Amino acid sequence: MASLPLRALTLRQLQFFSVLVEEGHFGRAARRLAITQPALSNAIKQMEKLLGAELLTRSTHRLELTPVGAEVLARTDFLVNTFEVALRDIESTVQRGRAFVRVGVIPSASARVTAAASEFLQAGERELEIAWRDAPSTTLLSELRSGQLDMAVAAITEPPGGLACVDLFRDPLVLVVRRDHALAAAGEASWEAIGKERLVLFESGSMPALGNPARAQFEQGPEPYRVSYSETLYALVRSGQALGLMPRLYTALLRDPELVVLPLLKPRVERRVVLAYLPGPMRNVAAQELIAFLRERLPQAGEAAVRRVASKERRSRR
């Protein structure tokens, strides 16, 4: 339990502190909060007194967080975001008569996750509205920690601190080549077989952590092209300028007669796709129920998808 002085902290004081750091200036923050600058200054001083530590160093032109202030801010933002989201949840429940859950998903897993969520909505007795957020894994996990999301399906290479994670399935890297490329006839590829050819891969997400070490192990040639979207990656492969390196999930909907997807072996490099959420009590029962459903349903969907892809790859080699 928090000590007595800390329990005197108010949500309003925390909101003041969060806005002040965001604005970086007492005058701008006071105008945004619709209070006077002395009132804001007094609120921050009262916070520091209750905490027994300095949160900010002040100068004529700038404000800087102290090390303690940086730690307090991370927790403050979580509390403020959670409170504001909870108020919107309550408003939605009262006005619409249904619960509200925020789900984050990486784009490559969106088809699988939305299909599972639809099953949940159709089977359940509870009125529920889902707000979807698609973004790279790093963004989703950050928003999850700050209380802006209830859960996220993300790809990771190592356990994310401060979050509960359930492994759903593994997503291996594959190689995308032109159908007339020499590697296409083999039906699969090794890292050594790529040789000195240039690759194209995603510049963000899990790809740098997955692809770069494997490339370095085999001392492969030119620096790869780095792109943000699968359409650009496919275009570079189609034009013969590079071979595409990407997680297999991205290729699930690829229907291009000019391109072939090859399993990439020796070594097989995979990313972990997980269902992540904050440990401890959740904002609403509906979020708990959806997490429990996805924990059970998504691994089954992943195994079925792997079997379908493997069967398709075997047929293409015959």
PDB file of C-alpha atoms in Angstrom:
ATOM      1  CA  MET A   1       0.000   0.000   0.000  1.00  0.00           C
ATOM      2  CA  ALA A   2       1.252   3.505  -0.817  1.00  0.00           C
ATOM      3  CA  SER A   3       2.491   5.674   2.049  1.00  0.00           C
ATOM      4  CA  LEU A   4       0.107   8.311   3.395  1.00  0.00           C
ATOM      5  CA  PRO A   5       1.690  11.361   1.609  1.00  0.00           C
ATOM      6  CA  LEU A   6       1.590   9.592  -1.762  1.00  0.00           C
ATOM      7  CA  ARG A   7      -2.065   8.726  -1.294  1.00  0.00           C
ATOM      8  CA  ALA A   8      -2.762  12.464  -1.228  1.00  0.00           C
ATOM      9  CA  LEU A   9      -1.744  12.717  -4.907  1.00  0.00           C
ATOM     10  CA  THR A  10      -4.699  13.455  -7.154  1.00  0.00           C
ATOM     11  CA  LEU A  11      -5.426  12.478 -10.727  1.00  0.00           C
ATOM     12  CA  ARG A  12      -5.653  16.177 -11.582  1.00  0.00           C
ATOM     13  CA  GLN A  13      -2.083  16.734 -10.386  1.00  0.00           C
ATOM     14  CA  LEU A  14      -0.905  13.809 -12.496  1.00  0.00           C
ATOM     15  CA  GLN A  15      -2.704  15.212 -15.533  1.00  0.00           C
ATOM     16  CA  PHE A  16      -1.032  18.582 -14.952  1.00  0.00           C
ATOM     17  CA  PHE A  17       2.394  16.943 -14.786  1.00  0.00           C
ATOM     18  CA  SER A  18       1.797  14.909 -17.956  1.00  0.00           C
ATOM     19  CA  VAL A  19       0.638  17.939 -19.974  1.00  0.00           C
ATOM     20  CA  LEU A  20       3.493  20.108 -18.664  1.00  0.00           C
ATOM     21  CA  VAL A  21       6.114  17.604 -19.804  1.00  0.00           C
ATOM     22  CA  GLU A  22       4.403  17.231 -23.182  1.00  0.00           C
ATOM     23  CA  GLU A  23       4.319  21.011 -23.736  1.00  0.00           C
ATOM     24  CA  GLY A  24       7.736  21.673 -22.181  1.00  0.00           C
ATOM     25  CA  HIS A  25       6.626  25.125 -21.025  1.00  0.00           C
ATOM     26  CA  PHE A  26       4.533  26.323 -18.071  1.00  0.00           C
ATOM     27  CA  GLY A  27       2.709  28.999 -20.073  1.00  0.00           C
ATOM     28  CA  ARG A  28       1.639  26.700 -22.916  1.00  0.00           C
ATOM     29  CA  ALA A  29       0.658  23.934 -20.520  1.00  0.00           C
ATOM     30  CA  ALA A  30      -1.409  26.337 -18.388  1.00  0.00           C
ATOM     31  CA  ARG A  31      -3.280  27.622 -21.454  1.00  0.00           C
ATOM     32  CA  ARG A  32      -3.991  24.067 -22.592  1.00  0.00           C
ATOM     33  CA  LEU A  33      -5.260  23.147 -19.120  1.00  0.00           C
ATOM     34  CA  ALA A  34      -7.282  26.389 -18.849  1.00  0.00           C
ATOM     35  CA  ILE A  35      -5.658  27.355 -15.531  1.00  0.00           C
ATOM     36  CA  THR A  36      -3.250  30.072 -14.470  1.00  0.00           C
ATOM     37  CA  GLN A  37       0.491  29.551 -14.642  1.00  0.00           C
ATOM     38  CA  PRO A  38       0.930  30.054 -10.852  1.00  0.00           C
ATOM     39  CA  ALA A  39      -1.750  27.417 -10.210  1.00  0.00           C
ATOM     40  CA  LEU A  40       0.122  24.943 -12.425  1.00  0.00           C
ATOM     41  CA  SER A  41       3.445  25.762 -10.780  1.00  0.00           C
ATOM     42  CA  ASN A  42       1.936  25.272  -7.318  1.00  0.00           C
ATOM     43  CA  ALA A  43       0.426  21.925  -8.334  1.00  0.00           C
ATOM     44  CA  ILE A  44       3.817  20.627  -9.519  1.00  0.00           C
ATOM     45  CA  LYS A  45       5.521  21.870  -6.344  1.00  0.00           C
ATOM     46  CA  GLN A  46       2.874  20.102  -4.273  1.00  0.00           C
ATOM     47  CA  MET A  47       3.517  16.884  -6.223  1.00  0.00           C
ATOM     48  CA  GLU A  48       7.249  17.156  -5.556  1.00  0.00           C
ATOM     49  CA  LYS A  49       6.581  17.782  -1.867  1.00  0.00           C
ATOM     50  CA  LEU A  50       4.322  14.732  -1.593  1.00  0.00           C
ATOM     51  CA  LEU A  51       6.841  12.561  -3.458  1.00  0.00           C
ATOM     52  CA  GLY A  52       9.818  13.944  -1.585  1.00  0.00           C
ATOM     53  CA  ALA A  53      11.788  14.315  -4.823  1.00  0.00           C
ATOM     54  CA  GLU A  54      12.382  16.860  -7.570  1.00  0.00           C
ATOM     55  CA  LEU A  55      10.631  15.963 -10.819  1.00  0.00           C
ATOM     56  CA  LEU A  56      11.852  18.763 -13.077  1.00  0.00           C
ATOM     57  CA  THR A  57      14.840  21.037 -13.405  1.00  0.00           C
ATOM     58  CA  ARG A  58      13.769  24.490 -14.465  1.00  0.00           C
ATOM     59  CA  SER A  59      15.655  27.114 -16.415  1.00  0.00           C
ATOM     60  CA  THR A  60      14.669  30.270 -18.274  1.00  0.00           C
ATOM     61  CA  HIS A  61      14.137  28.513 -21.580  1.00  0.00           C
ATOM     62  CA  ARG A  62      13.501  24.842 -20.892  1.00  0.00           C
ATOM     63  CA  LEU A  63      12.281  22.138 -18.546  1.00  0.00           C
ATOM     64  CA  GLU A  64      14.071  18.838 -18.113  1.00  0.00           C
ATOM     65  CA  LEU A  65      12.951  15.703 -16.320  1.00  0.00           C
ATOM     66  CA  THR A  66      15.102  14.453 -13.496  1.00  0.00           C
ATOM     67  CA  PRO A  67      15.768  10.682 -13.432  1.00  0.00           C
ATOM     68  CA  VAL A  68      13.032  10.350 -10.804  1.00  0.00           C
ATOM     69  CA  GLY A  69      10.740  12.540 -12.903  1.00  0.00           C
ATOM     70  CA  ALA A  70      11.209  10.270 -15.932  1.00  0.00           C
ATOM     71  CA  GLU A  71      10.170   7.221 -13.893  1.00  0.00           C
ATOM     72  CA  VAL A  72       7.180   9.042 -12.421  1.00  0.00           C
ATOM     73  CA  LEU A  73       6.123  10.248 -15.882  1.00  0.00           C
ATOM     74  CA  ALA A  74       5.963   6.712 -17.304  1.00  0.00           C
ATOM     75  CA  ARG A  75       3.566   5.676 -14.561  1.00  0.00           C
ATOM     76  CA  THR A  76       1.686   8.959 -14.720  1.00  0.00           C
ATOM     77  CA  ASP A  77       1.014   8.578 -18.441  1.00  0.00           C
ATOM     78  CA  PHE A  78      -0.286   5.064 -17.831  1.00  0.00           C
ATOM     79  CA  LEU A  79      -2.683   6.233 -15.123  1.00  0.00           C
ATOM     80  CA  VAL A  80      -3.880   9.253 -17.097  1.00  0.00           C
ATOM     81  CA  ASN A  81      -4.366   7.268 -20.324  1.00  0.00           C
ATOM     82  CA  THR A  82      -6.119   4.456 -18.501  1.00  0.00           C
ATOM     83  CA  PHE A  83      -8.448   6.876 -16.728  1.00  0.00           C
ATOM     84  CA  GLU A  84      -9.376   8.694 -19.936  1.00  0.00           C
ATOM     85  CA  VAL A  85      -9.933   5.445 -21.819  1.00  0.00           C
ATOM     86  CA  ALA A  86     -11.999   4.077 -18.936  1.00  0.00           C
ATOM     87  CA  LEU A  87     -14.217   7.163 -19.046  1.00  0.00           C
ATOM     88  CA  ARG A  88     -14.773   6.626 -22.778  1.00  0.00           C
ATOM     89  CA  ASP A  89     -15.569   2.978 -22.041  1.00  0.00           C
ATOM     90  CA  ILE A  90     -18.166   4.011 -19.482  1.00  0.00           C
ATOM     91  CA  GLU A  91     -19.650   6.578 -21.851  1.00  0.00           C
ATOM     92  CA  SER A  92     -19.869   3.985 -24.639  1.00  0.00           C
ATOM     93  CA  THR A  93     -21.473   1.437 -22.347  1.00  0.00           C
ATOM     94  CA  VAL A  94     -24.052   3.915 -21.074  1.00  0.00           C
ATOM     95  CA  GLN A  95     -24.895   5.459 -24.453  1.00  0.00           C
ATOM     96  CA  ARG A  96     -24.725   2.348 -26.625  1.00  0.00           C
ATOM     97  CA  GLY A  97     -25.508  -0.356 -24.074  1.00  0.00           C
ATOM     98  CA  ARG A  98     -22.436  -2.397 -24.962  1.00  0.00           C
ATOM     99  CA  ALA A  99     -18.892  -2.996 -23.747  1.00  0.00           C
ATOM    100  CA  PHE A 100     -15.931  -1.494 -25.593  1.00  0.00           C
ATOM    101  CA  VAL A 101     -12.599  -3.290 -26.201  1.00  0.00           C
ATOM    102  CA  ARG A 102      -9.490  -1.974 -27.955  1.00  0.00           C
ATOM    103  CA  VAL A 103      -7.464  -4.536 -29.896  1.00  0.00           C
ATOM    104  CA  GLY A 104      -4.117  -3.938 -31.596  1.00  0.00           C
ATOM    105  CA  VAL A 105      -2.870  -6.208 -34.380  1.00  0.00           C
ATOM    106  CA  ILE A 106       0.069  -6.317 -36.750  1.00  0.00           C
ATOM    107  CA  PRO A 107      -1.212  -6.033 -40.343  1.00  0.00           C
ATOM    108  CA  SER A 108       0.146  -9.440 -41.377  1.00  0.00           C
ATOM    109  CA  ALA A 109      -1.962 -11.201 -38.718  1.00  0.00           C
ATOM    110  CA  SER A 110      -5.078  -9.063 -39.156  1.00  0.00           C
ATOM    111  CA  ALA A 111      -7.035 -11.537 -41.304  1.00  0.00           C
ATOM    112  CA  ARG A 112      -6.580 -14.312 -38.771  1.00  0.00           C
ATOM    113  CA  VAL A 113      -7.315 -12.144 -35.728  1.00  0.00           C
ATOM    114  CA  THR A 114     -10.391 -10.418 -37.150  1.00  0.00           C
ATOM    115  CA  ALA A 115     -11.825 -13.770 -38.239  1.00  0.00           C
ATOM    116  CA  ALA A 116     -11.396 -15.157 -34.733  1.00  0.00           C
ATOM    117  CA  ALA A 117     -12.921 -12.006 -33.226  1.00  0.00           C
ATOM    118  CA  SER A 118     -15.946 -12.394 -35.515  1.00  0.00           C
ATOM    119  CA  GLU A 119     -16.445 -15.926 -34.203  1.00  0.00           C
ATOM    120  CA  PHE A 120     -16.358 -14.539 -30.673  1.00  0.00           C
ATOM    121  CA  LEU A 121     -18.913 -11.844 -31.470  1.00  0.00           C
ATOM    122  CA  GLN A 122     -21.272 -14.288 -33.183  1.00  0.00           C
ATOM    123  CA  ALA A 123     -21.063 -16.896 -30.444  1.00  0.00           C
ATOM    124  CA  GLY A 124     -21.233 -14.583 -27.451  1.00  0.00           C
ATOM    125  CA  GLU A 125     -24.245 -13.315 -25.575  1.00  0.00           C
ATOM    126  CA  ARG A 126     -22.547 -10.065 -24.588  1.00  0.00           C
ATOM    127  CA  GLU A 127     -23.033  -6.880 -26.642  1.00  0.00           C
ATOM    128  CA  LEU A 128     -19.508  -5.797 -27.563  1.00  0.00           C
ATOM    129  CA  GLU A 129     -17.876  -3.207 -29.790  1.00  0.00           C
ATOM    130  CA  ILE A 130     -14.242  -3.653 -30.855  1.00  0.00           C
ATOM    131  CA  ALA A 131     -11.975  -0.772 -31.832  1.00  0.00           C
ATOM    132  CA  TRP A 132      -9.127  -1.945 -34.097  1.00  0.00           C
ATOM    133  CA  ARG A 133      -5.625  -0.522 -34.220  1.00  0.00           C
ATOM    134  CA  ASP A 134      -3.128  -1.802 -36.818  1.00  0.00           C
ATOM    135  CA  ALA A 135       0.519  -0.801 -36.446  1.00  0.00           C
ATOM    136  CA  PRO A 136       4.019  -2.290 -36.157  1.00  0.00           C
ATOM    137  CA  SER A 137       4.665  -4.440 -33.097  1.00  0.00           C
ATOM    138  CA  THR A 138       6.832  -1.844 -31.345  1.00  0.00           C
ATOM    139  CA  THR A 139       4.030   0.727 -31.561  1.00  0.00           C
ATOM    140  CA  LEU A 140       1.367  -1.700 -30.372  1.00  0.00           C
ATOM    141  CA  LEU A 141       3.385  -2.837 -27.358  1.00  0.00           C
ATOM    142  CA  SER A 142       4.124   0.762 -26.383  1.00  0.00           C
ATOM    143  CA  GLU A 143       0.434   1.676 -26.586  1.00  0.00           C
ATOM    144  CA  LEU A 144      -0.450  -1.438 -24.613  1.00  0.00           C
ATOM    145  CA  ARG A 145       1.922  -0.438 -21.812  1.00  0.00           C
ATOM    146  CA  SER A 146       0.476   3.078 -21.735  1.00  0.00           C
ATOM    147  CA  GLY A 147      -3.072   1.776 -21.321  1.00  0.00           C
ATOM    148  CA  GLN A 148      -4.360   2.761 -24.773  1.00  0.00           C
ATOM    149  CA  LEU A 149      -5.032  -0.859 -25.789  1.00  0.00           C
ATOM    150  CA  ASP A 150      -6.579  -3.801 -23.959  1.00  0.00           C
ATOM    151  CA  MET A 151      -4.587  -6.404 -25.880  1.00  0.00           C
ATOM    152  CA  ALA A 152      -2.345  -6.751 -28.912  1.00  0.00           C
ATOM    153  CA  VAL A 153      -1.338  -9.491 -31.327  1.00  0.00           C
ATOM    154  CA  ALA A 154       2.291  -8.683 -32.101  1.00  0.00           C
ATOM    155  CA  ALA A 155       5.489 -10.264 -33.415  1.00  0.00           C
ATOM    156  CA  ILE A 156       8.461 -10.380 -31.066  1.00  0.00           C
ATOM    157  CA  THR A 157      12.000 -11.703 -31.013  1.00  0.00           C
ATOM    158  CA  GLU A 158      12.400 -11.504 -27.234  1.00  0.00           C
ATOM    159  CA  PRO A 159       9.970 -11.217 -24.298  1.00  0.00           C
ATOM    160  CA  PRO A 160       8.610  -7.662 -23.925  1.00  0.00           C
ATOM    161  CA  GLY A 161       9.111  -6.354 -20.407  1.00  0.00           C
ATOM    162  CA  GLY A 162       6.126  -5.616 -18.218  1.00  0.00           C
ATOM    163  CA  LEU A 163       3.589  -7.521 -20.313  1.00  0.00           C
ATOM    164  CA  ALA A 164       1.928 -10.918 -20.118  1.00  0.00           C
ATOM    165  CA  CYS A 165       2.431 -12.883 -23.344  1.00  0.00           C
ATOM    166  CA  VAL A 166       0.863 -16.031 -24.760  1.00  0.00           C
ATOM    167  CA  ASP A 167       2.620 -17.693 -27.697  1.00  0.00           C
ATOM    168  CA  LEU A 168       0.170 -18.150 -30.569  1.00  0.00           C
ATOM    169  CA  PHE A 169       2.312 -19.516 -33.410  1.00  0.00           C
ATOM    170  CA  ARG A 170       5.666 -19.129 -35.158  1.00  0.00           C
ATOM    171  CA  ASP A 171       6.005 -17.226 -38.404  1.00  0.00           C
ATOM    172  CA  PRO A 172       9.106 -18.188 -40.436  1.00  0.00           C
ATOM    173  CA  LEU A 173      10.909 -16.012 -42.949  1.00  0.00           C
ATOM    174  CA  VAL A 174      10.396 -16.884 -46.622  1.00  0.00           C
ATOM    175  CA  LEU A 175      11.982 -15.794 -49.860  1.00  0.00           C
ATOM    176  CA  VAL A 176       9.905 -14.235 -52.655  1.00  0.00           C
ATOM    177  CA  VAL A 177      11.420 -14.618 -56.130  1.00  0.00           C
ATOM    178  CA  ARG A 178      10.369 -14.225 -59.743  1.00  0.00           C
ATOM    179  CA  ARG A 179       8.939 -17.392 -61.258  1.00  0.00           C
ATOM    180  CA  ASP A 180      11.738 -17.448 -63.849  1.00  0.00           C
ATOM    181  CA  HIS A 181      14.469 -17.167 -61.208  1.00  0.00           C
ATOM    182  CA  ALA A 182      16.809 -20.174 -60.868  1.00  0.00           C
ATOM    183  CA  LEU A 183      15.822 -20.696 -57.214  1.00  0.00           C
ATOM    184  CA  ALA A 184      12.121 -21.035 -58.058  1.00  0.00           C
ATOM    185  CA  ALA A 185      12.525 -24.497 -59.597  1.00  0.00           C
ATOM    186  CA  ALA A 186      13.978 -25.948 -56.387  1.00  0.00           C
ATOM    187  CA  GLY A 187      10.853 -25.234 -54.344  1.00  0.00           C
ATOM    188  CA  GLU A 188      12.896 -24.031 -51.377  1.00  0.00           C
ATOM    189  CA  ALA A 189      16.002 -21.974 -50.680  1.00  0.00           C
ATOM    190  CA  SER A 190      18.876 -21.822 -48.239  1.00  0.00           C
ATOM    191  CA  TRP A 191      20.675 -18.711 -47.048  1.00  0.00           C
ATOM    192  CA  GLU A 192      23.818 -19.849 -48.844  1.00  0.00           C
ATOM    193  CA  ALA A 193      21.876 -20.207 -52.108  1.00  0.00           C
ATOM    194  CA  ILE A 194      20.967 -16.528 -51.989  1.00  0.00           C
ATOM    195  CA  GLY A 195      24.651 -15.844 -52.511  1.00  0.00           C
ATOM    196  CA  LYS A 196      25.502 -12.274 -53.455  1.00  0.00           C
ATOM    197  CA  GLU A 197      22.034 -11.324 -54.678  1.00  0.00           C
ATOM    198  CA  ARG A 198      20.479  -8.187 -53.249  1.00  0.00           C
ATOM    199  CA  LEU A 199      17.558  -8.587 -50.866  1.00  0.00           C
ATOM    200  CA  VAL A 200      14.641  -6.296 -50.086  1.00  0.00           C
ATOM    201  CA  LEU A 201      13.063  -6.411 -46.630  1.00  0.00           C
ATOM    202  CA  PHE A 202      10.949  -4.324 -44.273  1.00  0.00           C
ATOM    203  CA  GLU A 203      12.770  -1.511 -42.521  1.00  0.00           C
ATOM    204  CA  SER A 204      10.817  -1.771 -39.273  1.00  0.00           C
ATOM    205  CA  GLY A 205       9.120  -4.324 -37.059  1.00  0.00           C
ATOM    206  CA  SER A 206      10.879  -7.615 -36.383  1.00  0.00           C
ATOM    207  CA  MET A 207      12.725  -7.844 -39.709  1.00  0.00           C
ATOM    208  CA  PRO A 208      15.948  -6.025 -38.714  1.00  0.00           C
ATOM    209  CA  ALA A 209      16.348  -8.289 -35.689  1.00  0.00           C
ATOM    210  CA  LEU A 210      15.576 -11.428 -37.710  1.00  0.00           C
ATOM    211  CA  GLY A 211      17.162 -10.859 -41.101  1.00  0.00           C
ATOM    212  CA  ASN A 212      20.352  -8.963 -40.321  1.00  0.00           C
ATOM    213  CA  PRO A 213      22.033 -11.647 -38.147  1.00  0.00           C
ATOM    214  CA  ALA A 214      21.323 -14.371 -40.717  1.00  0.00           C
ATOM    215  CA  ARG A 215      22.677 -12.196 -43.525  1.00  0.00           C
ATOM    216  CA  ALA A 216      25.804 -11.456 -41.514  1.00  0.00           C
ATOM    217  CA  GLN A 217      26.372 -15.159 -40.835  1.00  0.00           C
ATOM    218  CA  PHE A 218      26.675 -15.866 -44.551  1.00  0.00           C
ATOM    219  CA  GLU A 219      28.485 -12.632 -45.454  1.00  0.00           C
ATOM    220  CA  GLN A 220      25.929 -11.793 -48.082  1.00  0.00           C
ATOM    221  CA  GLY A 221      26.419  -9.083 -50.656  1.00  0.00           C
ATOM    222  CA  PRO A 222      24.970  -5.647 -51.294  1.00  0.00           C
ATOM    223  CA  GLU A 223      23.167  -3.789 -48.547  1.00  0.00           C
ATOM    224  CA  PRO A 224      19.483  -4.709 -48.911  1.00  0.00           C
ATOM    225  CA  TYR A 225      16.755  -2.348 -49.958  1.00  0.00           C
ATOM    226  CA  ARG A 226      14.567  -1.443 -46.991  1.00  0.00           C
ATOM    227  CA  VAL A 227      10.910  -0.626 -47.592  1.00  0.00           C
ATOM    228  CA  SER A 228       7.762   0.013 -45.562  1.00  0.00           C
ATOM    229  CA  TYR A 229       5.092  -1.780 -47.599  1.00  0.00           C
ATOM    230  CA  SER A 230       4.684  -5.208 -49.142  1.00  0.00           C
ATOM    231  CA  GLU A 231       3.519  -3.683 -52.458  1.00  0.00           C
ATOM    232  CA  THR A 232       6.922  -2.004 -52.864  1.00  0.00           C
ATOM    233  CA  LEU A 233       8.729  -5.195 -51.894  1.00  0.00           C
ATOM    234  CA  TYR A 234       6.822  -7.212 -54.500  1.00  0.00           C
ATOM    235  CA  ALA A 235       7.425  -4.536 -57.142  1.00  0.00           C
ATOM    236  CA  LEU A 236      11.201  -4.686 -56.610  1.00  0.00           C
ATOM    237  CA  VAL A 237      11.140  -8.480 -56.861  1.00  0.00           C
ATOM    238  CA  ARG A 238       8.904  -8.417 -59.933  1.00  0.00           C
ATOM    239  CA  SER A 239      11.247  -5.977 -61.665  1.00  0.00           C
ATOM    240  CA  GLY A 240      14.234  -8.245 -61.017  1.00  0.00           C
ATOM    241  CA  GLN A 241      16.055  -5.781 -58.769  1.00  0.00           C
ATOM    242  CA  ALA A 242      16.003  -7.909 -55.586  1.00  0.00           C
ATOM    243  CA  LEU A 243      14.797 -11.037 -53.836  1.00  0.00           C
ATOM    244  CA  GLY A 244      12.142 -10.464 -51.191  1.00  0.00           C
ATOM    245  CA  LEU A 245      12.752 -11.496 -47.578  1.00  0.00           C
ATOM    246  CA  MET A 246       9.658 -11.360 -45.382  1.00  0.00           C
ATOM    247  CA  PRO A 247       7.599 -13.263 -42.790  1.00  0.00           C
ATOM    248  CA  ARG A 248       5.360 -15.923 -44.299  1.00  0.00           C
ATOM    249  CA  LEU A 249       2.165 -14.359 -42.929  1.00  0.00           C
ATOM    250  CA  TYR A 250       2.560 -11.474 -45.355  1.00  0.00           C
ATOM    251  CA  THR A 251       2.416 -13.837 -48.322  1.00  0.00           C
ATOM    252  CA  ALA A 252      -0.845 -15.571 -47.328  1.00  0.00           C
ATOM    253  CA  LEU A 253      -2.895 -13.457 -49.757  1.00  0.00           C
ATOM    254  CA  LEU A 254      -0.261 -13.170 -52.491  1.00  0.00           C
ATOM    255  CA  ARG A 255      -1.835 -14.171 -55.813  1.00  0.00           C
ATOM    256  CA  ASP A 256       0.725 -13.108 -58.388  1.00  0.00           C
ATOM    257  CA  PRO A 257       1.578 -15.480 -61.267  1.00  0.00           C
ATOM    258  CA  GLU A 258       4.967 -13.780 -61.659  1.00  0.00           C
ATOM    259  CA  LEU A 259       6.112 -14.475 -58.077  1.00  0.00           C
ATOM    260  CA  VAL A 260       6.922 -17.620 -56.094  1.00  0.00           C
ATOM    261  CA  VAL A 261       7.196 -17.973 -52.315  1.00  0.00           C
ATOM    262  CA  LEU A 262       9.975 -20.308 -51.137  1.00  0.00           C
ATOM    263  CA  PRO A 263      10.571 -21.726 -47.647  1.00  0.00           C
ATOM    264  CA  LEU A 264      13.904 -20.398 -46.407  1.00  0.00           C
ATOM    265  CA  LEU A 265      15.934 -23.063 -44.627  1.00  0.00           C
ATOM    266  CA  LYS A 266      19.358 -23.662 -43.101  1.00  0.00           C
ATOM    267  CA  PRO A 267      18.813 -21.952 -40.765  1.00  0.00           C
ATOM    268  CA  ARG A 268      15.056 -21.616 -40.410  1.00  0.00           C
ATOM    269  CA  VAL A 269      14.469 -18.162 -38.903  1.00  0.00           C
ATOM    270  CA  GLU A 270      11.141 -17.459 -37.193  1.00  0.00           C
ATOM    271  CA  ARG A 271       9.412 -14.691 -35.319  1.00  0.00           C
ATOM    272  CA  ARG A 272       7.071 -15.347 -32.403  1.00  0.00           C
ATOM    273  CA  VAL A 273       3.515 -14.106 -32.800  1.00  0.00           C
ATOM    274  CA  VAL A 274       2.042 -13.511 -29.350  1.00  0.00           C
ATOM    275  CA  LEU A 275      -1.081 -12.242 -27.672  1.00  0.00           C
ATOM    276  CA  ALA A 276       0.097  -9.574 -25.222  1.00  0.00           C
ATOM    277  CA  TYR A 277      -1.767  -7.769 -22.465  1.00  0.00           C
ATOM    278  CA  LEU A 278      -1.050  -6.037 -19.180  1.00  0.00           C
ATOM    279  CA  PRO A 279      -0.888  -8.368 -16.192  1.00  0.00           C
ATOM    280  CA  GLY A 280      -3.368  -7.833 -13.393  1.00  0.00           C
ATOM    281  CA  PRO A 281      -7.028  -6.760 -13.451  1.00  0.00           C
ATOM    282  CA  MET A 282      -8.497  -5.578 -16.758  1.00  0.00           C
ATOM    283  CA  ARG A 283     -10.804  -2.646 -17.395  1.00  0.00           C
ATOM    284  CA  ASN A 284     -13.792  -4.787 -18.291  1.00  0.00           C
ATOM    285  CA  VAL A 285     -15.028  -8.357 -18.288  1.00  0.00           C
ATOM    286  CA  ALA A 286     -15.489  -8.394 -22.073  1.00  0.00           C
ATOM    287  CA  ALA A 287     -11.752  -7.861 -22.603  1.00  0.00           C
ATOM    288  CA  GLN A 288     -10.989 -10.796 -20.322  1.00  0.00           C
ATOM    289  CA  GLU A 289     -13.402 -13.021 -22.223  1.00  0.00           C
ATOM    290  CA  LEU A 290     -11.994 -12.021 -25.619  1.00  0.00           C
ATOM    291  CA  ILE A 291      -8.425 -12.679 -24.457  1.00  0.00           C
ATOM    292  CA  ALA A 292      -9.418 -16.136 -23.220  1.00  0.00           C
ATOM    293  CA  PHE A 293     -11.103 -16.899 -26.570  1.00  0.00           C
ATOM    294  CA  LEU A 294      -8.164 -15.687 -28.675  1.00  0.00           C
ATOM    295  CA  ARG A 295      -5.674 -17.618 -26.533  1.00  0.00           C
ATOM    296  CA  GLU A 296      -7.484 -20.807 -27.481  1.00  0.00           C
ATOM    297  CA  ARG A 297      -8.594 -20.018 -31.035  1.00  0.00           C
ATOM    298  CA  LEU A 298      -5.586 -18.335 -32.670  1.00  0.00           C
ATOM    299  CA  PRO A 299      -3.047 -21.153 -32.182  1.00  0.00           C
ATOM    300  CA  GLN A 300      -5.503 -23.537 -33.859  1.00  0.00           C
ATOM    301  CA  ALA A 301      -5.897 -21.132 -36.782  1.00  0.00           C
ATOM    302  CA  GLY A 302      -2.137 -20.830 -37.029  1.00  0.00           C
ATOM    303  CA  GLU A 303      -1.628 -24.591 -37.195  1.00  0.00           C
ATOM    304  CA  ALA A 304      -4.305 -24.927 -39.880  1.00  0.00           C
ATOM    305  CA  ALA A 305      -2.708 -22.165 -41.943  1.00  0.00           C
ATOM    306  CA  VAL A 306       0.703 -23.810 -41.677  1.00  0.00           C
ATOM    307  CA  ARG A 307      -0.746 -27.101 -42.906  1.00  0.00           C
ATOM    308  CA  ARG A 308      -2.413 -25.384 -45.878  1.00  0.00           C
ATOM    309  CA  VAL A 309       0.775 -23.555 -46.857  1.00  0.00           C
ATOM    310  CA  ALA A 310       2.890 -26.698 -46.501  1.00  0.00           C
ATOM    311  CA  SER A 311       0.441 -28.653 -48.673  1.00  0.00           C
ATOM    312  CA  LYS A 312       0.489 -25.913 -51.314  1.00  0.00           C
ATOM    313  CA  GLU A 313       4.303 -25.882 -51.304  1.00  0.00           C
ATOM    314  CA  ARG A 314       4.439 -29.672 -51.778  1.00  0.00           C
ATOM    315  CA  ARG A 315       2.014 -29.478 -54.717  1.00  0.00           C
ATOM    316  CA  SER A 316       4.066 -26.735 -56.366  1.00  0.00           C
ATOM    317  CA  ARG A 317       7.178 -28.936 -56.274  1.00  0.00           C
ATOM    318  CA  ARG A 318       5.523 -31.881 -58.003  1.00  0.00           C
TER     319      ARG A 318
END
